Amino acid sequence: MSGFVSFVGAGPGDIGLITEKGIRRLKSADVVLYDRLANPRLLRFTKPDCRLVYCGKLPDRHVMRQDMINRALTDFALQGLQVVRLKGGDPSVFGRVGEEAKALKEAGIEYEIVPGVTASVAAASYAGIPVTHRDYSTSFTVRTGHYCSNSTGKINESVKNADTIAYYMGIKNLPAHCDQLIKDGLPSTTKIAVVEWATTGKQRTVEGSLETINEKVISNKIQNPAMVIIGDVVSMRKELAWYEKKPLLGKRLLIAKASPSESEIERYFLDSGAEAYAFPTLTMKKTKLSNEDVEHITGSGRLIFTAPESIDIVMESLLEAGFDVRDLPRWIGCLSEKTLQALRLKGIIGHKLQKTEANSVVVGPESQQFNVTFSTHRIVRDQRFKELEERLLAEEKWETVVFPNRSSVDWFTQEADAAGLPLSLLKFAYIGNQVKAYAEEKGFQEIDEEIQREIESWKTNRSKVVSAG
Ligand code: SAH
């Protein structure tokens, strides 16, 4: 039995810029080999038992060599696995898909190429630069700033009819490219923009001319990944820039997590332009409920769910034991808005309580906070993300942590501390006064007022949406 390899374009950074097909492939993959520039948040789409293999710089600073990657792809596929090779941007644009697909072809392995949004087009759009324009530019050229191994070392392509030029990997040799373009006949006043970490919360753009840009890149410490865009279309940016107007652009935020479900708060802050990351990535180990457990639940008068995930697990066990939703107790309670909504999706109107009650059957994850009658699952750190998150925590200057609930404070302090993040440097924001007090008890001192205000407005808007829907 032979497996299958999907080369999937992850898009330039913003997780919303991957294709729907790409997401489907991630969801069904047995193993994902991913690059440094593919957004790690996309790996959360994978099944809990999907293997994740990092192909960027390893801890010893060595890069997984191309022949090793080709071999790994072939080996996994020959084991009959569904393999995803996740690449930043589009796999075919300076993405080495040619070499990797050839190796598969030679080994007789089937593959497909799922395109992605390439960084040049994305960087231009997010910087407010249309790559073509009726008045300024009728063509668009993409180039690599690294010389091809078989070239003479000179860039001597004709610049005629190349009104807009994008250079990938163009930062290191930027002065040489600018000189050459001037020699090739472009006026030295030709406009140029350099966009660093385009489409992410870290996006920064500097502008100049072929003559002045290098100085600006140096004084602003612009580094890779960065896209160089050259041509008169750059002048449109003055009017059209939009992404860099986002209120929280550049803000580095960690969103503390206590459950495996998607973090709405992370989404909200990403949409507001912040570089937000929900940490740590958690997963659940389910506990099977026995038929007797199920009978106990159906026979009880009052049932309380302490977590939304428990509803599905109870429903599964119920159906397996030959019961259905109509056999649940008439009165069902829960402890959070999230669980209330999850119940609603099952057609159940729950009662939101402040705490559990003694005369009820309580179902939820194993926890120190609540005494549960039946535990449906255990929440554990998703070990597959550990190394990746250590790198992420170390590489960024995180400013603030958001605590949505008490247990997120515990998870965060334990795991961020273990990863070596200096917790005392972080400001914090919170949902609810109890959480605030608990965070202070754990040593967090300074509130990030700007983020706290955002949280308050997120809560208000959210409750409006909830009551309207
Ligand atoms: N296959 C990728 C390109 C890989 S080459 C694509 O289609 O986009 C890597 C180069 O892409 C980087 O050196 C940088 O020039 C560019 N790049 C990738 N992501 C970027 C981003 N978010 N912002 C700016 N440049 C980016």
XYZ file of C-alpha atoms and ligand atoms in Angstrom:
495
model
C 0.000 0.000 0.000
C 1.430 3.350 -0.989
C 0.679 6.638 0.685
C 0.124 10.004 -0.801
C 1.885 13.355 -0.495
C 0.122 16.736 -0.619
C 2.323 19.765 -1.056
C 0.250 22.422 0.655
C 0.790 26.169 0.451
C 0.356 27.548 3.965
C 0.056 31.133 2.757
C 2.268 33.990 3.905
C 1.494 34.117 7.640
C -2.089 35.168 8.349
C -3.819 31.848 9.105
C -6.878 32.964 7.173
C -4.842 32.849 3.968
C -4.555 29.074 3.625
C -6.983 27.400 1.201
C -9.943 25.311 2.291
C -8.383 22.350 0.479
C -5.169 22.898 2.401
C -7.065 22.748 5.684
C -8.811 19.530 4.623
C -5.451 17.943 3.845
C -4.063 19.001 7.235
C -7.103 17.511 8.973
C -6.630 14.104 7.386
C -2.814 13.948 7.461
C -0.906 11.209 9.309
C 2.292 13.225 9.206
C 3.081 16.868 8.424
C 6.530 18.103 7.471
C 6.530 21.854 7.989
C 8.864 24.757 7.320
C 9.901 27.608 9.544
C 7.746 30.089 7.652
C 4.521 28.067 7.757
C 2.357 29.494 10.543
C 2.512 27.003 13.448
C -1.120 27.784 14.382
C -2.121 25.822 11.263
C -0.777 22.621 12.822
C -3.687 22.708 15.275
C -5.916 21.459 12.436
C -4.157 18.090 12.542
C -5.508 14.970 14.270
C -4.092 14.447 17.776
C -2.054 11.455 16.586
C -0.683 13.150 13.475
C 3.098 13.342 13.588
C 4.664 16.782 13.165
C 8.143 17.053 11.705
C 9.997 20.352 11.671
C 12.172 20.953 8.610
C 13.590 24.346 9.534
C 16.575 25.164 11.684
C 17.083 22.458 14.285
C 18.176 23.298 17.861
C 21.784 22.714 16.874
C 21.210 25.356 14.188
C 21.485 22.812 11.436
C 18.846 22.822 8.768
C 17.252 19.570 7.689
C 19.000 19.120 4.374
C 17.034 18.830 1.150
C 18.063 15.230 0.531
C 16.921 14.332 4.052
C 13.553 15.963 3.417
C 13.149 14.150 0.098
C 13.992 10.877 1.806
C 11.608 11.489 4.700
C 8.741 12.295 2.291
C 9.406 9.120 0.321
C 9.778 6.941 3.430
C 6.565 8.152 5.046
C 4.608 7.702 1.817
C 6.003 4.189 1.324
C 4.665 3.319 4.785
C 1.229 4.045 3.369
C 0.765 7.349 5.195
C -1.077 10.495 4.146
C 1.715 13.026 4.134
C 1.409 16.823 4.041
C 4.411 18.891 3.108
C 3.414 22.300 4.438
C 5.299 25.183 2.888
C 5.169 28.912 3.518
C 3.384 30.888 0.791
C 2.984 28.892 -2.404
C 4.924 25.632 -2.765
C 5.972 26.440 -6.338
C 7.369 29.893 -5.702
C 10.945 29.487 -4.475
C 9.623 26.544 -2.511
C 11.649 23.684 -3.986
C 8.527 21.774 -4.864
C 10.204 20.869 -8.162
C 12.952 18.927 -6.423
C 10.720 17.276 -3.864
C 8.029 16.242 -6.362
C 10.700 14.818 -8.669
C 12.018 12.609 -5.892
C 8.486 11.295 -5.317
C 7.904 10.751 -9.010
C 11.105 8.704 -9.200
C 9.984 6.594 -6.263
C 6.599 6.030 -7.916
C 4.686 7.927 -5.231
C 1.528 9.880 -6.016
C 1.318 13.515 -5.042
C -0.638 16.726 -5.564
C 0.269 20.389 -5.292
C -2.198 22.645 -3.443
C -1.286 26.268 -4.210
C -1.079 28.973 -1.608
C -1.029 32.754 -1.458
C 2.537 33.681 -2.227
C 4.364 36.232 -0.063
C 4.929 38.875 -2.767
C 1.270 39.328 -3.619
C 0.232 39.053 0.016
C 2.888 41.495 1.264
C 1.924 43.986 -1.426
C -1.794 43.728 -0.616
C -1.275 44.010 3.136
C 1.000 47.011 2.572
C -1.628 48.715 0.383
C 0.246 48.240 -2.899
C -1.576 46.806 -5.916
C 1.037 44.827 -7.877
C -0.416 46.047 -11.179
C -2.271 49.265 -11.905
C -3.597 50.783 -15.125
C -1.587 53.965 -14.633
C 1.644 52.605 -13.221
C 2.416 49.036 -13.984
C 1.384 46.513 -16.584
C 3.591 43.663 -15.472
C 4.767 41.957 -12.353
C 7.982 40.008 -11.979
C 9.084 37.832 -9.114
C 12.759 37.234 -8.516
C 14.966 35.634 -5.962
C 17.561 37.757 -4.252
C 19.808 34.718 -4.009
C 21.752 33.991 -7.120
C 21.105 30.687 -8.871
C 23.988 28.290 -8.367
C 24.589 28.052 -12.097
C 24.456 31.775 -12.828
C 27.445 34.019 -13.319
C 26.651 35.780 -10.091
C 25.251 38.782 -11.889
C 21.638 39.781 -12.208
C 21.352 40.607 -15.837
C 17.700 39.961 -16.582
C 16.112 42.668 -18.642
C 14.076 45.088 -16.574
C 12.141 46.224 -19.627
C 8.471 45.536 -19.242
C 8.987 44.647 -15.605
C 7.157 47.497 -14.042
C 6.718 45.934 -10.635
C 9.433 43.663 -9.288
C 9.305 41.599 -6.122
C 12.439 40.114 -4.628
C 12.143 37.101 -2.357
C 15.093 36.611 0.002
C 16.197 40.031 -1.123
C 17.392 41.629 2.093
C 20.942 40.349 2.261
C 21.933 41.546 -1.194
C 19.654 44.578 -1.310
C 22.347 47.181 -2.176
C 23.628 44.988 -5.017
C 20.125 44.602 -6.458
C 19.460 48.324 -6.284
C 22.784 49.149 -7.992
C 22.136 46.635 -10.712
C 18.626 47.921 -11.383
C 20.015 51.443 -11.744
C 22.683 50.146 -14.144
C 19.943 48.357 -16.053
C 18.243 51.673 -16.633
C 15.778 52.237 -13.784
C 15.821 55.811 -12.417
C 17.457 55.934 -8.979
C 14.296 57.596 -7.698
C 12.231 54.461 -8.418
C 10.098 53.707 -5.386
C 10.670 50.678 -3.269
C 9.020 49.188 -0.197
C 10.315 46.466 2.074
C 7.691 44.542 4.059
C 8.882 42.477 6.999
C 6.742 39.603 8.396
C 3.939 40.539 6.019
C 0.348 39.611 6.974
C 1.259 38.875 10.598
C 0.943 40.995 13.717
C 4.630 41.779 13.288
C 4.297 43.400 9.857
C 6.459 46.499 9.325
C 7.028 48.381 6.101
C 9.765 50.822 5.182
C 9.730 52.876 2.004
C 12.378 54.668 0.012
C 13.973 54.810 -3.426
C 16.589 52.598 -5.054
C 19.124 55.010 -3.591
C 17.819 55.415 -0.054
C 16.157 52.127 0.878
C 19.175 50.312 2.224
C 19.794 52.973 4.856
C 16.178 52.693 5.993
C 16.336 48.925 6.159
C 19.436 49.162 8.323
C 18.210 51.934 10.612
C 14.900 50.130 11.207
C 16.666 46.781 11.612
C 14.442 45.101 9.027
C 15.265 41.421 8.775
C 14.102 38.276 7.075
C 11.469 37.273 6.206
C 10.979 40.407 4.192
C 9.627 41.158 0.753
C 11.162 43.814 -1.481
C 8.685 45.486 -3.841
C 9.960 47.855 -6.483
C 8.028 50.115 -8.834
C 5.781 53.155 -9.035
C 2.833 51.204 -7.620
C 4.523 51.625 -4.242
C 3.311 55.238 -4.243
C -0.300 53.963 -3.989
C 0.455 52.902 -0.459
C 0.056 56.438 0.827
C -3.630 56.232 0.033
C -4.339 52.526 0.235
C -2.442 51.242 3.273
C -4.955 49.498 5.538
C -3.457 46.663 7.504
C -0.893 48.765 9.291
C -3.743 50.902 10.620
C -5.009 48.036 12.778
C -5.193 49.257 16.370
C -3.043 46.562 17.960
C -0.508 45.974 15.205
C 2.836 44.930 16.635
C 1.510 44.019 20.067
C 2.889 40.675 21.293
C 0.240 38.832 23.283
C 0.066 35.380 24.757
C -3.405 34.042 25.429
C -3.266 31.563 28.299
C -5.177 28.353 27.667
C -6.801 25.739 29.845
C -8.636 23.703 27.236
C -7.963 22.185 23.825
C -10.737 24.115 22.082
C -10.004 26.996 19.737
C -9.327 30.296 21.487
C -11.855 32.918 20.434
C -9.730 35.539 22.151
C -6.701 34.670 20.055
C -8.828 35.074 16.904
C -10.140 38.411 18.111
C -6.688 39.797 18.814
C -5.220 38.428 15.577
C -8.001 40.236 13.712
C -7.131 43.419 15.599
C -3.585 43.172 14.238
C -1.838 41.806 17.335
C 0.654 38.978 17.222
C -1.410 36.749 19.493
C -0.586 33.168 20.355
C -2.671 30.834 22.472
C -0.354 28.963 24.815
C 0.105 26.163 25.742
C -1.432 23.865 23.143
C -3.440 21.270 25.026
C -5.122 18.070 24.046
C -7.457 15.688 25.793
C -7.263 12.056 26.692
C -10.811 10.724 26.770
C -12.064 8.419 29.523
C -14.674 5.963 28.369
C -17.878 5.974 30.395
C -19.193 2.503 31.210
C -22.819 1.490 30.645
C -23.378 1.718 34.408
C -22.014 5.266 34.406
C -24.386 6.142 31.587
C -27.336 4.623 33.456
C -26.391 6.604 36.531
C -26.414 9.798 34.447
C -29.723 9.080 32.698
C -31.282 8.041 35.989
C -30.298 11.210 37.818
C -32.524 14.237 38.274
C -29.931 16.931 37.761
C -26.821 16.914 35.608
C -24.014 19.485 35.518
C -21.327 19.776 32.843
C -18.156 21.549 33.966
C -16.659 21.738 30.436
C -18.053 21.887 26.882
C -15.918 18.937 25.694
C -17.708 16.654 28.163
C -21.037 17.070 26.361
C -19.812 15.297 23.221
C -18.152 12.552 25.220
C -21.320 11.891 27.230
C -23.411 11.928 24.045
C -21.089 9.387 22.391
C -21.269 7.054 25.395
C -25.030 7.543 25.583
C -25.565 6.499 21.969
C -23.207 3.555 22.354
C -25.214 2.345 25.348
C -28.441 2.562 23.361
C -29.750 5.841 24.816
C -30.188 9.210 23.144
C -30.458 12.883 24.026
C -34.060 12.442 25.263
C -32.798 10.190 28.050
C -30.733 12.957 29.659
C -32.144 14.526 32.833
C -34.617 17.352 32.226
C -32.497 19.801 34.259
C -28.971 20.427 32.974
C -26.569 22.959 34.437
C -23.142 24.284 33.465
C -20.502 26.675 34.742
C -19.491 28.760 31.736
C -20.896 30.651 28.812
C -18.946 28.389 26.475
C -20.605 25.260 27.860
C -24.011 26.963 27.759
C -23.491 27.629 24.053
C -22.298 24.072 23.427
C -25.453 22.747 25.075
C -27.557 25.063 22.956
C -25.981 23.639 19.804
C -27.307 20.242 20.917
C -30.771 21.732 21.325
C -30.526 21.948 25.104
C -31.210 25.057 27.174
C -28.898 24.841 30.173
C -28.776 26.754 33.436
C -25.630 28.688 34.172
C -24.436 28.324 37.751
C -21.642 29.844 39.814
C -20.562 26.508 41.270
C -21.456 22.848 41.290
C -24.272 21.578 43.524
C -24.178 18.639 45.904
C -27.393 16.962 44.787
C -26.388 16.748 41.109
C -24.352 14.389 39.003
C -21.300 16.371 37.909
C -19.537 15.453 34.677
C -16.313 17.033 33.486
C -12.570 16.675 33.070
C -10.425 15.475 35.947
C -9.694 18.631 37.877
C -8.552 19.929 41.197
C -11.127 22.670 41.077
C -14.290 20.565 40.950
C -15.326 17.265 42.416
C -16.703 15.367 39.470
C -18.909 12.302 39.767
C -17.704 11.025 36.381
C -14.617 12.219 34.648
C -14.921 12.326 30.857
C -11.360 13.291 29.984
C -8.038 14.546 31.133
C -6.406 17.654 29.720
C -2.712 17.335 28.961
C -0.059 19.325 27.160
C 0.133 18.442 23.469
C 3.727 17.255 23.440
C 3.976 17.685 19.674
C 3.956 21.455 20.160
C 6.430 21.604 22.997
C 9.614 22.254 21.061
C 7.927 24.578 18.606
C 6.418 26.621 21.434
C 9.694 26.834 23.305
C 11.200 28.328 20.171
C 8.274 30.688 19.757
C 8.425 31.855 23.356
C 12.149 32.491 23.109
C 12.164 34.240 19.722
C 9.559 36.920 20.450
C 9.447 39.781 22.896
C 6.114 38.910 24.523
C 4.604 41.835 26.402
C 1.364 40.661 27.897
C -0.543 37.534 28.844
C -4.338 37.314 28.817
C -5.981 35.033 31.379
C -9.506 33.933 30.438
C -10.025 31.826 33.588
C -8.339 30.558 36.732
C -7.026 27.295 35.368
C -5.415 29.131 32.471
C -3.280 30.930 35.070
C -2.077 27.568 36.396
C -1.409 26.054 32.987
C 0.376 29.151 31.787
C 2.639 29.687 34.787
C 3.633 26.055 34.884
C 4.386 25.625 31.173
C 5.801 29.080 30.364
C 8.074 28.853 33.360
C 9.276 25.406 32.290
C 9.979 26.816 28.829
C 12.192 29.491 30.378
C 9.995 32.544 29.765
C 10.716 35.278 32.336
C 7.204 35.653 33.778
C 8.014 38.694 35.880
C 8.441 40.808 32.735
C 4.919 40.159 31.508
C 1.973 42.471 32.002
C -1.424 40.818 32.214
C -5.100 41.156 31.375
C -7.980 39.020 32.586
C -11.631 38.126 32.353
C -13.417 38.656 35.654
C -12.245 39.892 39.033
C -11.706 36.427 40.489
C -9.228 35.670 37.731
C -7.506 38.997 38.338
C -7.088 38.222 42.030
C -5.795 34.754 41.265
C -3.235 36.052 38.752
C -2.029 38.592 41.313
C -1.733 35.846 43.886
C 0.486 33.984 41.399
C 2.785 36.977 41.069
C 1.498 38.905 38.057
C 1.557 42.561 38.974
C 1.092 45.015 36.172
C -2.180 45.194 34.256
C -1.965 46.035 30.551
C -4.695 48.680 30.506
C -4.943 48.863 26.718
C -5.524 45.119 26.411
C -7.849 45.103 29.412
C -10.050 47.695 27.666
C -10.057 45.538 24.525
C -11.141 42.526 26.561
C -14.007 44.479 28.096
C -15.218 45.578 24.666
C -14.791 42.062 23.268
C -16.949 40.747 26.103
C -19.664 43.320 25.506
C -19.758 42.711 21.735
C -19.710 38.992 22.251
C -22.627 38.976 24.642
C -24.566 41.116 22.144
C -23.855 38.563 19.406
C -24.783 35.685 21.717
C -28.076 37.217 22.804
C -28.926 38.171 19.205
C -28.139 34.683 17.933
N 7.234 29.761 -1.099
C 7.269 31.050 -0.451
C 8.621 31.723 -0.561
C 9.749 30.995 0.087
S 11.265 31.845 -0.051
C 6.167 31.935 -1.000
O 5.523 31.587 -2.003
O 5.912 32.982 -0.427
C 11.343 32.696 1.487
C 11.228 34.186 1.258
O 9.863 34.527 1.070
C 11.674 35.022 2.428
O 13.069 35.225 2.432
C 10.942 36.317 2.178
O 11.574 37.090 1.203
C 9.630 35.814 1.588
N 8.578 35.728 2.606
C 7.940 34.632 3.036
N 7.018 34.947 3.973
C 7.065 36.282 4.116
C 6.368 37.225 4.903
N 5.406 36.857 5.759
N 6.692 38.525 4.784
C 7.635 38.926 3.937
N 8.340 38.089 3.174
C 8.052 36.786 3.241
